[in-house]
mmCIF file of C-alpha atoms and ligand atoms in Angstrom:
data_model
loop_
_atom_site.group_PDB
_atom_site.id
_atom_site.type_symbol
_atom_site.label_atom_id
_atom_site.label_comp_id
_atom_site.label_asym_id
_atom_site.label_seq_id
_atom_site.Cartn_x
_atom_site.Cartn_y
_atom_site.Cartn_z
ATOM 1 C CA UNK A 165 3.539 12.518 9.086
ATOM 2 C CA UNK A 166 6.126 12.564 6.471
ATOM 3 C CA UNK A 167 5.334 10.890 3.077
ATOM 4 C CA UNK A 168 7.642 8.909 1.551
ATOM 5 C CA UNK A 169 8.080 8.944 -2.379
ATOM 6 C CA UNK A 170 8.711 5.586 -2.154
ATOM 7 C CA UNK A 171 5.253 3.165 -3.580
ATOM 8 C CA UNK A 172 3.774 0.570 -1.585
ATOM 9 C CA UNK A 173 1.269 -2.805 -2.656
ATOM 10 C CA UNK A 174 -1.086 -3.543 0.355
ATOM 11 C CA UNK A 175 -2.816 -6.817 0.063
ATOM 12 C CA UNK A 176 -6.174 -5.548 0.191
ATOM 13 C CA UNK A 177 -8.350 -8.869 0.707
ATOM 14 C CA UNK A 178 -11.749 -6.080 1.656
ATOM 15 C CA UNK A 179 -11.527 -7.375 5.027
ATOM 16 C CA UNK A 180 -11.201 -5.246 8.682
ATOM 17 C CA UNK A 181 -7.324 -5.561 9.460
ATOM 18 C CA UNK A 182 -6.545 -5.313 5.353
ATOM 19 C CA UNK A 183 -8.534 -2.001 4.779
ATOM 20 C CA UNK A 184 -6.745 -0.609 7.981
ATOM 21 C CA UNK A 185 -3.465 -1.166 6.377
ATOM 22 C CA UNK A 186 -4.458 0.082 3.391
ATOM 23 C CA UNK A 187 -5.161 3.636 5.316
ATOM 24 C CA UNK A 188 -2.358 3.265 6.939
ATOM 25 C CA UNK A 189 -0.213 3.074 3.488
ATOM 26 C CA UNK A 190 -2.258 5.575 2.565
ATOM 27 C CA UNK A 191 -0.945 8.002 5.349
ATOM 28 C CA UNK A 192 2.474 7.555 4.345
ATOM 29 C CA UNK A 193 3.118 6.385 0.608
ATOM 30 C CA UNK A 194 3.078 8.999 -2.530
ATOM 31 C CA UNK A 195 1.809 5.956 -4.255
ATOM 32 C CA UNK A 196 -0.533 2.997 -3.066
ATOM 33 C CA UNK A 197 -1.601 -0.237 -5.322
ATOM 34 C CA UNK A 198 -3.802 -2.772 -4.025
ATOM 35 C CA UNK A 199 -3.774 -6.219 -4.692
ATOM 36 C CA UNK A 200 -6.360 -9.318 -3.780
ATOM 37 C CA UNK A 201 -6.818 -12.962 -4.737
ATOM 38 C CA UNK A 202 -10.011 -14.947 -5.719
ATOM 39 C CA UNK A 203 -9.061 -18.442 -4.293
ATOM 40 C CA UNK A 204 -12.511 -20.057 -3.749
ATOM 41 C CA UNK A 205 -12.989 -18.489 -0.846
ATOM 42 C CA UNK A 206 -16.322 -19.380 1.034
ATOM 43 C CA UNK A 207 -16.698 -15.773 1.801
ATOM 44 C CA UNK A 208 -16.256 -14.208 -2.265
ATOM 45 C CA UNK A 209 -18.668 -11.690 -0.878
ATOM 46 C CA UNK A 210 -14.864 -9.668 0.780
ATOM 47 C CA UNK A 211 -13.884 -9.349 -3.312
ATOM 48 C CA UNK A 212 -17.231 -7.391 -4.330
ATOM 49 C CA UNK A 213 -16.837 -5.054 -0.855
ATOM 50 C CA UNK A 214 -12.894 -4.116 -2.627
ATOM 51 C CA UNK A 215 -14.093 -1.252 -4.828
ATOM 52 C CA UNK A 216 -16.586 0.522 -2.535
ATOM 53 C CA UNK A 217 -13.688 -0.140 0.236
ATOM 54 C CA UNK A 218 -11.509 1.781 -2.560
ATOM 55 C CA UNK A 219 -14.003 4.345 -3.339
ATOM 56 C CA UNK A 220 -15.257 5.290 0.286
ATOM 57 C CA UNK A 221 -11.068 5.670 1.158
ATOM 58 C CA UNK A 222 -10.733 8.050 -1.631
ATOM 59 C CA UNK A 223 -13.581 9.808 -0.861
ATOM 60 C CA UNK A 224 -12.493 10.462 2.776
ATOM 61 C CA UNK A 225 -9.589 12.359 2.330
ATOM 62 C CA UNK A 226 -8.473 13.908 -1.114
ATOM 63 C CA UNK A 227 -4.739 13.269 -0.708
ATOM 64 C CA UNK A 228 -5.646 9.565 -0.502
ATOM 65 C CA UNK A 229 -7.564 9.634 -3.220
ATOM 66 C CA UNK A 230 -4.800 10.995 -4.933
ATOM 67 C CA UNK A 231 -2.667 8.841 -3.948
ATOM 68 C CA UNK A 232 -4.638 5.383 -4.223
ATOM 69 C CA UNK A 233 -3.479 4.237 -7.753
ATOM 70 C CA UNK A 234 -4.222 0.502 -9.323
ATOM 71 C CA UNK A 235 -6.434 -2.256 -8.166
ATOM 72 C CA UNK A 236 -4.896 -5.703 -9.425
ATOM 73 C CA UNK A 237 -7.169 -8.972 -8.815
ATOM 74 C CA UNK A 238 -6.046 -12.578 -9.592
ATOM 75 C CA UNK A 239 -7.480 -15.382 -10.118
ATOM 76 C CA UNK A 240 -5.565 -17.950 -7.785
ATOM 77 C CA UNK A 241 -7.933 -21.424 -8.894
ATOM 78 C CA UNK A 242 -5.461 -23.517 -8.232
ATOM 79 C CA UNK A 243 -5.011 -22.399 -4.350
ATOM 80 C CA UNK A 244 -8.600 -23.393 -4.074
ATOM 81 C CA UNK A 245 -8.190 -26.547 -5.711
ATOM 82 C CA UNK A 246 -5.255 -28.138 -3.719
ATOM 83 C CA UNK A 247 -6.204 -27.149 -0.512
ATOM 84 C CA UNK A 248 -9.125 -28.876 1.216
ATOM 85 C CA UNK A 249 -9.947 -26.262 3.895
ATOM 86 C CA UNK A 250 -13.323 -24.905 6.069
ATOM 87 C CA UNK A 251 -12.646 -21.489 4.083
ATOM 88 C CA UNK A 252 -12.687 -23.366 0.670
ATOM 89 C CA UNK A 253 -15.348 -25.989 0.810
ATOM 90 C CA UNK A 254 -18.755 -26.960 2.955
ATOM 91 C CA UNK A 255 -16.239 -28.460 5.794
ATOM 92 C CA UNK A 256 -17.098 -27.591 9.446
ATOM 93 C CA UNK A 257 -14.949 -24.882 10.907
ATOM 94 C CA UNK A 258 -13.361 -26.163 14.009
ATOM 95 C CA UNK A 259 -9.792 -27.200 15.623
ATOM 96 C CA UNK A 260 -8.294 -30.366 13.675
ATOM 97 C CA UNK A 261 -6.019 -33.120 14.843
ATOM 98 C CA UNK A 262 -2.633 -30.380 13.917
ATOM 99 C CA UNK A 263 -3.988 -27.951 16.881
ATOM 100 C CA UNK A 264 -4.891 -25.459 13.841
ATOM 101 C CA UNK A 265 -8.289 -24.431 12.713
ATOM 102 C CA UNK A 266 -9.883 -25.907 9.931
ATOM 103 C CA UNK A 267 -9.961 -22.890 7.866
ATOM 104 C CA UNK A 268 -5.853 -22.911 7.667
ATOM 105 C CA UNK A 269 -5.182 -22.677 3.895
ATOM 106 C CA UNK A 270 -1.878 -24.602 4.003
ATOM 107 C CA UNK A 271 0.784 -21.838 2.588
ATOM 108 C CA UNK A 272 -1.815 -18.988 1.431
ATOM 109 C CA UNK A 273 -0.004 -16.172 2.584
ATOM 110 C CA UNK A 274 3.391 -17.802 1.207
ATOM 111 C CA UNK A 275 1.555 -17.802 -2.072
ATOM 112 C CA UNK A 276 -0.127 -14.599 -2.473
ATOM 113 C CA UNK A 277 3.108 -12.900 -1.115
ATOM 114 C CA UNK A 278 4.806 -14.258 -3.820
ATOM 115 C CA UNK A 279 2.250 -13.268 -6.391
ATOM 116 C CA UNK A 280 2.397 -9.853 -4.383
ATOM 117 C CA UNK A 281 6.194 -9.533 -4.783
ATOM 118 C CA UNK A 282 6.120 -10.084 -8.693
ATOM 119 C CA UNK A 283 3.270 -7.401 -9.138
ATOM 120 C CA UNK A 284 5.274 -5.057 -6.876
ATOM 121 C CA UNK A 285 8.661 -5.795 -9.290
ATOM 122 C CA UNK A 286 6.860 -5.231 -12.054
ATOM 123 C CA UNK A 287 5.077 -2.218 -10.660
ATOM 124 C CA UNK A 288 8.358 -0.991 -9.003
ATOM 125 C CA UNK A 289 6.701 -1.033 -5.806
ATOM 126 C CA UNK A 290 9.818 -1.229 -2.636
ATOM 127 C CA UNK A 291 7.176 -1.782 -0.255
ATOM 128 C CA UNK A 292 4.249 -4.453 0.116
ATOM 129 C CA UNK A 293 1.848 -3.817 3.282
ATOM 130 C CA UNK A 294 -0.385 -6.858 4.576
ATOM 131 C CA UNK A 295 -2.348 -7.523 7.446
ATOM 132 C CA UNK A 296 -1.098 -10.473 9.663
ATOM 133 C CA UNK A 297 -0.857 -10.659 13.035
ATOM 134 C CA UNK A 298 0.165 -12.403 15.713
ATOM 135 C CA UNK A 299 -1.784 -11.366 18.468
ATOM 136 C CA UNK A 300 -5.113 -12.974 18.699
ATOM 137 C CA UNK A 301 -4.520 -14.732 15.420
ATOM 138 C CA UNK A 302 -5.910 -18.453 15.603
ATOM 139 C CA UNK A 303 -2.416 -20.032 14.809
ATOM 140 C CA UNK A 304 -1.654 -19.593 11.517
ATOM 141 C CA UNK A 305 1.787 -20.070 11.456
ATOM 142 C CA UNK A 306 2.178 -18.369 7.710
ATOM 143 C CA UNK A 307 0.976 -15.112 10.119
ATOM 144 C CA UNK A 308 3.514 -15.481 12.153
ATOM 145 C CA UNK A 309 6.038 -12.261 12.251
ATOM 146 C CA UNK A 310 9.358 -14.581 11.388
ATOM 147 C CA UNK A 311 7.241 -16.230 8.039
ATOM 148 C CA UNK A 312 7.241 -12.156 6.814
ATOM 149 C CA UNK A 313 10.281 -11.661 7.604
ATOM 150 C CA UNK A 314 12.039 -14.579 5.905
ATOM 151 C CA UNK A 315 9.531 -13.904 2.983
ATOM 152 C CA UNK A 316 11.059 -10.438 3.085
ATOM 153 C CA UNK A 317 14.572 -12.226 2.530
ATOM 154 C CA UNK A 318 13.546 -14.463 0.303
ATOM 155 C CA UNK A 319 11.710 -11.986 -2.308
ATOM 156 C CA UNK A 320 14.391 -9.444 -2.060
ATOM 157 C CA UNK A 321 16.776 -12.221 -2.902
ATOM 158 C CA UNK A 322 14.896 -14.343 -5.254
ATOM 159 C CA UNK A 323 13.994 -11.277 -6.912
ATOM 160 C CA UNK A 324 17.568 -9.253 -6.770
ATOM 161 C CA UNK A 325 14.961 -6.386 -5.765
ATOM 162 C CA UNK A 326 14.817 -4.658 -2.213
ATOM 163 C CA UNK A 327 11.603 -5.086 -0.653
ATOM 164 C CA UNK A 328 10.734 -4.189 2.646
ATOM 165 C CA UNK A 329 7.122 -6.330 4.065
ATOM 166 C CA UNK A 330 5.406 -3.656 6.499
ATOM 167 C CA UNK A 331 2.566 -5.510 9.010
ATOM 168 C CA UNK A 332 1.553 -2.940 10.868
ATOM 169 C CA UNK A 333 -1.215 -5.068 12.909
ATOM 170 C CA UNK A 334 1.476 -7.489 13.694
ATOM 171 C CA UNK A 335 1.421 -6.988 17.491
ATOM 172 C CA UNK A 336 -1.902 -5.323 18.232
ATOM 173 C CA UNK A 337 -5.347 -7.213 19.072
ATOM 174 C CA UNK A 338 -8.641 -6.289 17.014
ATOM 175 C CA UNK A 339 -9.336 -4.016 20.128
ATOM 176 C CA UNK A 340 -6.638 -1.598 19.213
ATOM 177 C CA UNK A 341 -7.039 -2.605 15.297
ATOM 178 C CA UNK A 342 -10.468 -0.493 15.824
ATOM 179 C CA UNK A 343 -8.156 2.165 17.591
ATOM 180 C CA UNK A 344 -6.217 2.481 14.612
ATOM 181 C CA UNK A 345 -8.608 2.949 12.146
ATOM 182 C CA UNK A 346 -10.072 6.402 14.118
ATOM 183 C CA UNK A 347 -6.856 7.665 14.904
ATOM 184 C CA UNK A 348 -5.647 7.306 11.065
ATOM 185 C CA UNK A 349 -9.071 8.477 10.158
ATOM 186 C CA UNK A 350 -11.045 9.588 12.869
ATOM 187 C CA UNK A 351 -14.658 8.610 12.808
ATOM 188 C CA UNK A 352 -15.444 8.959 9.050
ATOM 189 C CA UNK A 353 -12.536 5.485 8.993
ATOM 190 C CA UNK A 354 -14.173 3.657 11.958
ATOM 191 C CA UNK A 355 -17.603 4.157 10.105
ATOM 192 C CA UNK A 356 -16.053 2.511 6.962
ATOM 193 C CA UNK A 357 -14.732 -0.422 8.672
ATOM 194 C CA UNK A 358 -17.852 -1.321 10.822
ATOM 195 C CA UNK A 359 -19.818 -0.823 7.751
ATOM 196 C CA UNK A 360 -18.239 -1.666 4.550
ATOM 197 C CA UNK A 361 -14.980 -4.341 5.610
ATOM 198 C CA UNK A 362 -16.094 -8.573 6.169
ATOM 199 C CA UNK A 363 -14.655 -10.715 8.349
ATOM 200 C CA UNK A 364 -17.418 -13.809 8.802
ATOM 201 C CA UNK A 365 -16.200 -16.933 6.947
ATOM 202 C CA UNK A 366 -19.363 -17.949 6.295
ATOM 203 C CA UNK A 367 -19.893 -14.602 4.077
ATOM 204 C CA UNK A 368 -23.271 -13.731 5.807
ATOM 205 C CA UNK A 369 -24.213 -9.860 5.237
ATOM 206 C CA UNK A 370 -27.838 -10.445 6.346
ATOM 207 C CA UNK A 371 -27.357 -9.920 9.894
ATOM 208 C CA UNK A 372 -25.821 -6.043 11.139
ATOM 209 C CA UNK A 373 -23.982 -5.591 14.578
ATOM 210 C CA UNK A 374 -22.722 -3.405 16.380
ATOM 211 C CA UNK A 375 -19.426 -4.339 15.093
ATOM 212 C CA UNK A 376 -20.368 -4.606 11.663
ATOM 213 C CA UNK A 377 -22.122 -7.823 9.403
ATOM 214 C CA UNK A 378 -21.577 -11.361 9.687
ATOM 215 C CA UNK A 379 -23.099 -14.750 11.250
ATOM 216 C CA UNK A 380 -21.704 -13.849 14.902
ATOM 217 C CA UNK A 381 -20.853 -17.420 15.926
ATOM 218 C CA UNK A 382 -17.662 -18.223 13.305
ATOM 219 C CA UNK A 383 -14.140 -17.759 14.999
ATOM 220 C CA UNK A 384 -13.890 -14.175 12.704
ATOM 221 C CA UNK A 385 -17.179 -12.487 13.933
ATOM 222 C CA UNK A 386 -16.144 -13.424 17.177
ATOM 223 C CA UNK A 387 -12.709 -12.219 17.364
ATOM 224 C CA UNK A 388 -14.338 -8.724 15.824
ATOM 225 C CA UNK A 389 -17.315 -8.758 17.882
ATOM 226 C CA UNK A 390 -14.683 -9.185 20.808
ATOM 227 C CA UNK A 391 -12.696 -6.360 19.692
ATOM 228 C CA UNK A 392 -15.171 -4.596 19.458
ATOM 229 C CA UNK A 393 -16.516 -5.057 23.014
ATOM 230 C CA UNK A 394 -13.089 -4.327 24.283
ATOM 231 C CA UNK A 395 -12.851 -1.414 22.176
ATOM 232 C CA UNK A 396 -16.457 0.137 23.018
ATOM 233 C CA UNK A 397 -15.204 -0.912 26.971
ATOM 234 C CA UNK A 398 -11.770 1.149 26.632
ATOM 235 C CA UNK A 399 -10.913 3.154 24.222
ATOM 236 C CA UNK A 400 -14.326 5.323 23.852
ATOM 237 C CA UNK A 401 -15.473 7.873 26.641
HETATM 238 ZN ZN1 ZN B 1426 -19.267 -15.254 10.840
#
C-alpha cells in the first residue's frame, strides 16, 4: 500500500472498532496522532487499555511504531454532566420511549469531532479517522454515515481548513471488523484486539471469552461475542 505524507488523528477511545482504525491509519499515514475523551464513562477502564493498545501496535510492526506519534486525552466533564445516559450513570441499559438505547449520549460524537477537528488544526492533521458504523450499530443516529459527512463540511468550513473524516468500519458488521484486523495485521492484530481492546459498558474485565473480556449480556459484548461467532463460523478454516 502506498503511504501518504499526509497526517491523520484517529479517535482512539481503546475500544475493538477504534484500535482497528487506528491500524488501519497506521497502514497508510506517514504520521498518526491519537486522540480520546474522559466523559464519565461507566466503562473508564477503555482509557487505561489506550497506552498498552499504543504500545502493543508499535511493537507489532516497526514502521508503525515509527509512525504512531502523540497521544492527546481530554477531559470532556461537562459531556458527562449534561447528559443523563446508561453509559454515564447507574441507569439500566435498555430501549427508551425515542426507539434508541439508553446508553445514547445525546450529540457525543458531534462533540468529540469537534474537539477532534481543533486538535487536528492545530496539529495540522488533513485527516481524522473514527470508528462509526452503520451496520449493526444500535441506532445512534450521530453514527450515521451522513452525520460524518456533514461534520466533514462543517469543520472544513467552520475551520477554513480541508479535512477529510475517513470511517473505515462504516459499512462492515463486527464479523468482518475481526476480518480486518488479521488482514491489516495478521494474527499478531487479531490477538491484540481479543485481548487488549473493551467493548462491555459495564467495564467488567473479570470474565475472558473467546472474543475477548466483558459481562457477556450488555448490547456491546453481545454484538462482539456475535461477531465473533460469525467470524469463527466464516472467515477461519
Ligand atoms: Zn458487557
Amino acid at each position: 500500500m502506498t503511504l501518504s505524507h499526509d497526517k491523520a488523528l484517529v479517535l482512539f477511545s481503546g475500544g475493538q472498532d477504534s484500535t482497528v482504525c487506528l491500524a488501519w491509519a497506521l497502514q497508510r499515514f506517514a504520521e498518526v496522532e491519537t486522540i480520546g475523551f474522559d466523559y464519565g464513562q461507566r466503562h473508564r477502564i477503555e482509557l487505561d487499555l489506550r497506552p498498552r493498545i499504543r504500545t502493543a501496535l508499535a511493537n507489532l510492526d516497526s514502521g508503525w511504531k515509527q509512525r504512531l506519534g502523540e497521544d492527546h486525552l481530554f477531559r470532556l466533564d461537562a459531556l458527562g454532566a449534561i447528559s443523563d445516559t446508561a453509559l454515564t450513570r447507574d441507569v439500566d441499559i435498555a430501549m427508551s420511549e425515542s426507539g434508541l438505547p439508553t446508553t445514547f449520549v445525546p450529540g457525543r460524537n458531534l462533540v468529540f469531532f469537534t474537539f477532534a477537528g481543533a486538535v487536528a488544526y492545530r496539529r495540522d492533521a488533513k485527516h481524522l479517522v473514527a470508528g462509526m458504523c452503520e451496520t449493526d450499530y444500535s441506532g445512534y443516529p450521530d453514527c450515521r454515515d451522513d452525520t460524518v459527512k456533514a461534520m466533514q463540511l462543517a469543520l472544513s468550513l467552520g475551520m477554513d481548513r480541508r479535512f477529510v473524516l475517513h470511517t473505515p468500519l462504516m459499512w462492515i458488521d463486527k464479523a468482518a471488523t475481526f476480518a480486518l484486523a488479521r488482514e491489516i495485521g495478521g494474527d499478531g492484530l487479531l490477538d491484540l484486539v481479543v485481548e487488549e481492546t473493551h467493548s462491555c459498558y459495564l467495564g467488567d474485565r473479570s470474565r475472558r471469552h473467546a472474543w475477548g473480556y466483558g459481562c457477556g449480556d450488555c448490547p456491546a459484548c453481545r454484538l462482539r461475542a456475535e461477531g465473533w461467532a460469525k467470524w469463527v463460523r466464516e472467515c477461519t478454516p
